[in-house]
Coordinates of C-alpha atoms in Angstrom, one line a residue:
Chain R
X1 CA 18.5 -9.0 3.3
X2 CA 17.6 -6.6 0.2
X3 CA 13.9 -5.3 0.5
X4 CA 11.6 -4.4 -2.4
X5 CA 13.6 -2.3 -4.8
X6 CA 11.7 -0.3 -7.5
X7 CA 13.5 1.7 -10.6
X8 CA 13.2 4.4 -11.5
X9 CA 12.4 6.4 -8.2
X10 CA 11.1 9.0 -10.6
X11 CA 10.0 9.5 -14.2
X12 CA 9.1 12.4 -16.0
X13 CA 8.1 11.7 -19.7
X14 CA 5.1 13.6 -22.1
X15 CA 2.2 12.5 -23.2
X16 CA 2.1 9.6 -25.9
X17 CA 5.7 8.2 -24.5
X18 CA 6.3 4.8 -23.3
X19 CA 7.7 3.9 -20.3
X20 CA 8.7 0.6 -18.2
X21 CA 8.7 0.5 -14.4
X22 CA 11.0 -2.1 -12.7
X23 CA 10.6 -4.0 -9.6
X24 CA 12.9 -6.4 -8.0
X25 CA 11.1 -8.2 -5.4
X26 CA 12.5 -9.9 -2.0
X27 CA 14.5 -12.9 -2.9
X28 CA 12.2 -16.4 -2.7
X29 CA 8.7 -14.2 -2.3
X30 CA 6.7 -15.9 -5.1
X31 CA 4.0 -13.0 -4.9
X32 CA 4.8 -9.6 -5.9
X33 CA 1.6 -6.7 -6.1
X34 CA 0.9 -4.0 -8.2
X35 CA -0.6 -0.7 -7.0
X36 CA -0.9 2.5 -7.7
X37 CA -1.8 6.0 -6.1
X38 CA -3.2 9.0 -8.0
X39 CA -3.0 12.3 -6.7
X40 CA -5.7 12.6 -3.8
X41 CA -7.0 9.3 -4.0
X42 CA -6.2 6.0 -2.4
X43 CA -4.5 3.9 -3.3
X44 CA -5.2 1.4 -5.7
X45 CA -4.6 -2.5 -6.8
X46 CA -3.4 -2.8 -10.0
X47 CA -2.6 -6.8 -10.5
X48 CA -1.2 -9.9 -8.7
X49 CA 1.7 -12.3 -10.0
X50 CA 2.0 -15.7 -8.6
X51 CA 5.4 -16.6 -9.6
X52 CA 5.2 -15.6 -13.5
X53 CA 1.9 -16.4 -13.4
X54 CA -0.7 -13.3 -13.4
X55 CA -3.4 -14.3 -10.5
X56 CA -5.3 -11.5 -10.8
X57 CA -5.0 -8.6 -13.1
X58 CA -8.2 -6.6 -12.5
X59 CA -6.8 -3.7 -11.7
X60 CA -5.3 -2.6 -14.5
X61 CA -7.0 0.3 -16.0
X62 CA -6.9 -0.1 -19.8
X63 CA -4.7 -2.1 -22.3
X64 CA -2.1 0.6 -22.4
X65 CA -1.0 -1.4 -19.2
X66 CA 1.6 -4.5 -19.7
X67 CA 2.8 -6.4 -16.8
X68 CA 5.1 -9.0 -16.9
X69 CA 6.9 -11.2 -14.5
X70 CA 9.4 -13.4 -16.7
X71 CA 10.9 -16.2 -14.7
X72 CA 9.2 -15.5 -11.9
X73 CA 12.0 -13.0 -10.4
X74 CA 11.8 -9.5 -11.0
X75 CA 8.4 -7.3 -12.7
X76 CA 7.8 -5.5 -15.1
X77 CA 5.0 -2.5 -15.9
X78 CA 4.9 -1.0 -18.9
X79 CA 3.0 2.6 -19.7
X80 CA 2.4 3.1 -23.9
X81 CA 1.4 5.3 -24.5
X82 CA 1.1 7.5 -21.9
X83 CA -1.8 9.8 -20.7
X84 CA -2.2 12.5 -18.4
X85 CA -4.1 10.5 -15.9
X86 CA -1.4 7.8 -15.4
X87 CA 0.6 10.4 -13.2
X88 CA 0.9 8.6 -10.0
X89 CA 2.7 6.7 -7.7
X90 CA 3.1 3.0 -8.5
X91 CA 4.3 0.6 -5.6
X92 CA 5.1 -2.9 -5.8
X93 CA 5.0 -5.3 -2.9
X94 CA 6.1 -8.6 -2.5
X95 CA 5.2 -11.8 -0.1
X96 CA 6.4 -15.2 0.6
X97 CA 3.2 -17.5 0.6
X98 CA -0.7 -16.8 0.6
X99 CA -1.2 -17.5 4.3
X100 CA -3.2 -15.4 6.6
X101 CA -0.5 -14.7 8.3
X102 CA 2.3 -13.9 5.8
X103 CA 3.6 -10.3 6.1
X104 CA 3.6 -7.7 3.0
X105 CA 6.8 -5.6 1.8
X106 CA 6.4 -2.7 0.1
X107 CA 8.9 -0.9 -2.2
X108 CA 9.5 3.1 -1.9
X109 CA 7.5 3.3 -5.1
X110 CA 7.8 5.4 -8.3
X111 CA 6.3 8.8 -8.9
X112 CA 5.5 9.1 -12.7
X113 CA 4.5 12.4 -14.1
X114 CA 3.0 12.3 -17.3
X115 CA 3.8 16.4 -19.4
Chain Q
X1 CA -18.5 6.2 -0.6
X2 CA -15.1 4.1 -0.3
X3 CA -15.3 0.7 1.4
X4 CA -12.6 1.6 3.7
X5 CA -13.2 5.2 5.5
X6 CA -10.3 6.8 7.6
X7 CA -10.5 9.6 10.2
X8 CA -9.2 12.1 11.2
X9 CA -7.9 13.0 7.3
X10 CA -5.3 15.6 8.6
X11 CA -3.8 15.2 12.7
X12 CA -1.7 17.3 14.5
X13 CA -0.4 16.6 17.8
X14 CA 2.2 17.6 19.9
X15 CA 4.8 15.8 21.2
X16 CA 4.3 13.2 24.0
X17 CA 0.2 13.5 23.3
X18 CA -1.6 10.1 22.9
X19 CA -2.9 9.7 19.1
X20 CA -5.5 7.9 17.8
X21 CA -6.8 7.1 14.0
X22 CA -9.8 5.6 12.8
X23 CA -11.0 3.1 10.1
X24 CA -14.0 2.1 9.1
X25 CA -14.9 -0.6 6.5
X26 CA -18.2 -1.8 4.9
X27 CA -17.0 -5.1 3.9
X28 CA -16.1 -8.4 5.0
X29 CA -12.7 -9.1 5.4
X30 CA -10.2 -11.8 6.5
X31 CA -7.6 -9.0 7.8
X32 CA -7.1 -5.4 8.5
X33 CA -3.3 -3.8 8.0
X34 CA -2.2 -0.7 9.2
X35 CA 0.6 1.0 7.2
X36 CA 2.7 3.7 7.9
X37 CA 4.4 5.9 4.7
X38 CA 7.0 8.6 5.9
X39 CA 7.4 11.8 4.0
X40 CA 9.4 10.6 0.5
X41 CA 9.6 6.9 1.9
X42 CA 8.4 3.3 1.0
X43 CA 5.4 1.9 2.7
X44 CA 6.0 -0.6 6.2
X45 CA 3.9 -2.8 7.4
X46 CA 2.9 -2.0 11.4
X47 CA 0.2 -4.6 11.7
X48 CA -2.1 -7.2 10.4
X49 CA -5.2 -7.5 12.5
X50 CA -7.9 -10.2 12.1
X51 CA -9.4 -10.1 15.5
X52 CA -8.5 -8.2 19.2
X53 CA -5.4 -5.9 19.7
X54 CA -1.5 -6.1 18.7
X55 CA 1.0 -4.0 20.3
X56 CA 4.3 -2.8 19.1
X57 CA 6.4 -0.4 21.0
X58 CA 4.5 2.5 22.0
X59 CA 1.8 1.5 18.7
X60 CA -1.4 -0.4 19.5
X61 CA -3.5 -1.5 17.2
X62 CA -7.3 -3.0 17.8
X63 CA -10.1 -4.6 15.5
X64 CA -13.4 -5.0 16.2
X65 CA -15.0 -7.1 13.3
X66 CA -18.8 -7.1 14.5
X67 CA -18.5 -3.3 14.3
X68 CA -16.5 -3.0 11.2
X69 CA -14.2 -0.6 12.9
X70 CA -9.9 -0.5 13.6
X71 CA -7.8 1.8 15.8
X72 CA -4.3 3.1 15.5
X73 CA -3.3 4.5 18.8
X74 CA -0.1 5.9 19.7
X75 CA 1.2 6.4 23.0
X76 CA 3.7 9.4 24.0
X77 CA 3.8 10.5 20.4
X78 CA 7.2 11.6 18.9
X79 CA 8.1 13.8 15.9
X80 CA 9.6 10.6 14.1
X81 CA 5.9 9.6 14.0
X82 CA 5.1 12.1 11.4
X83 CA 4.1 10.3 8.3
X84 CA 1.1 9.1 6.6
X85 CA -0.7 6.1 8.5
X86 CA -2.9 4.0 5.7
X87 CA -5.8 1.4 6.9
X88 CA -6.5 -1.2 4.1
X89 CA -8.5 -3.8 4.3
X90 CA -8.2 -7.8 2.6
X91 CA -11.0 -10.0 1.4
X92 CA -9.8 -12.8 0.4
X93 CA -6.3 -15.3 0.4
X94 CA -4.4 -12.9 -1.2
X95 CA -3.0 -9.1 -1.3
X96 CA -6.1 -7.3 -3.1
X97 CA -6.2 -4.8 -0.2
X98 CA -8.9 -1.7 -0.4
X99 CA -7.0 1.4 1.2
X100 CA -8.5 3.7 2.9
X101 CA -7.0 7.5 1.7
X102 CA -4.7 7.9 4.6
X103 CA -4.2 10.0 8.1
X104 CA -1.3 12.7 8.1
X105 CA 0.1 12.9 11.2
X106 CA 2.3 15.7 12.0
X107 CA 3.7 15.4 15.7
X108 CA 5.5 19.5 16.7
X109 CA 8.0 19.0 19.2

């Protein structure tokens, strides 16, 4: 079975650029997670999609951020522009149900470096 | 101050030593998980703890909720052990976790 798969691995772009982060979740998990990790801090939650449906979206830092989840399979994140402080790692993570019990898979993540 | 505090920050062991790493947390929570991020790797899953002890291998992992305090311990350490072990912590139904900054374990042979 195919784990979390994220594209690009890495992204290098400048300042004032746009650019879309891909994440292809484990076949029939309805839940897929947003998070990100900035240089020398912890890591972060960005959002929360139930199916297409955004759950829970307070994470996201500012309105440059657009997440989207169309049909309910693979996800979408979208930098634009760009700033500086975006440079991170962004993982997704996906889960089958909401259950206490339900286990959480992570993607290898993608290291963006905002120039 | 984060809600979720990890110690040591840095650990270095060598191999066959018994390891153990720390997490705190000021909050309530439904479950504790300790993750485990290898040098240029993906983030796995080792545990998700809501009360006791879980055991995997030569990992344990123990709660205690009253005190607001996890363990990571790891017997007979190995070199493949070297990574970054990450304690986060969940509040509610879902996968809002609060991560703690991490523990980097190196393990010398």
């Amino acid at each position: 079975e195919a784990g979390v798969t994220q594209f690009p691995s890495h992204s290098v772009i400048e300042k004032g650029q746009t650019v879309t982060l891909r994440c292809d979740p484990i076949s029939g998990h309805d839940n897929l997670y947003w998070y990100r990790r900035v240089m020398g801090k912890e890591i972060k939650f960005l959002l929360h999609f139930v199916k297409e449906s955004k759950q829970d979206e307070s994470g996201m830092p500012n309105n440059r951020f657009l997440a989207e989840r169309t049909g309910g399979t693979y996800s979408t994140l979208k930098v634009q522009p760009a700033e500086l402080e975006d440079s991170g790692v962004y993982f997704c993570a996906s889960s089958q149900g909401y259950i206490n019990q339900e286990k959480l898979f992570f993607g290898s993540g993608t290291q963006l470096s905002v120039l | 101050k984060n809600e979720v505090e990890q110690s040591p920050q840095n650990l270095t062991a060598q191999e066959g030593e018994f390891i153990t790493i720390n997490c705190s947390y000021s909050v309530g929570i439904s479950a504790l998980h300790w993750l485990q991020q290898h040098p240029g790797g993906g983030i796995v899953s080792l545990f998700m703890l809501s009360s006791g002890k879980k055991k995997h291998g030569r990992l344990i992992a123990t709660i205690n909720i009253q005190e607001k305090h996890s363990s990571l311990h790891i017997t007979a350490s190995h070199p493949r052990d070297s990574a970054v072990y990450i304690c986060a912590v969940r509040r509610g139904s879902n996968y809002k976790l609060t991560f703690g900054k991490g523990t980097l374990l190196t393990v010398n042979p």
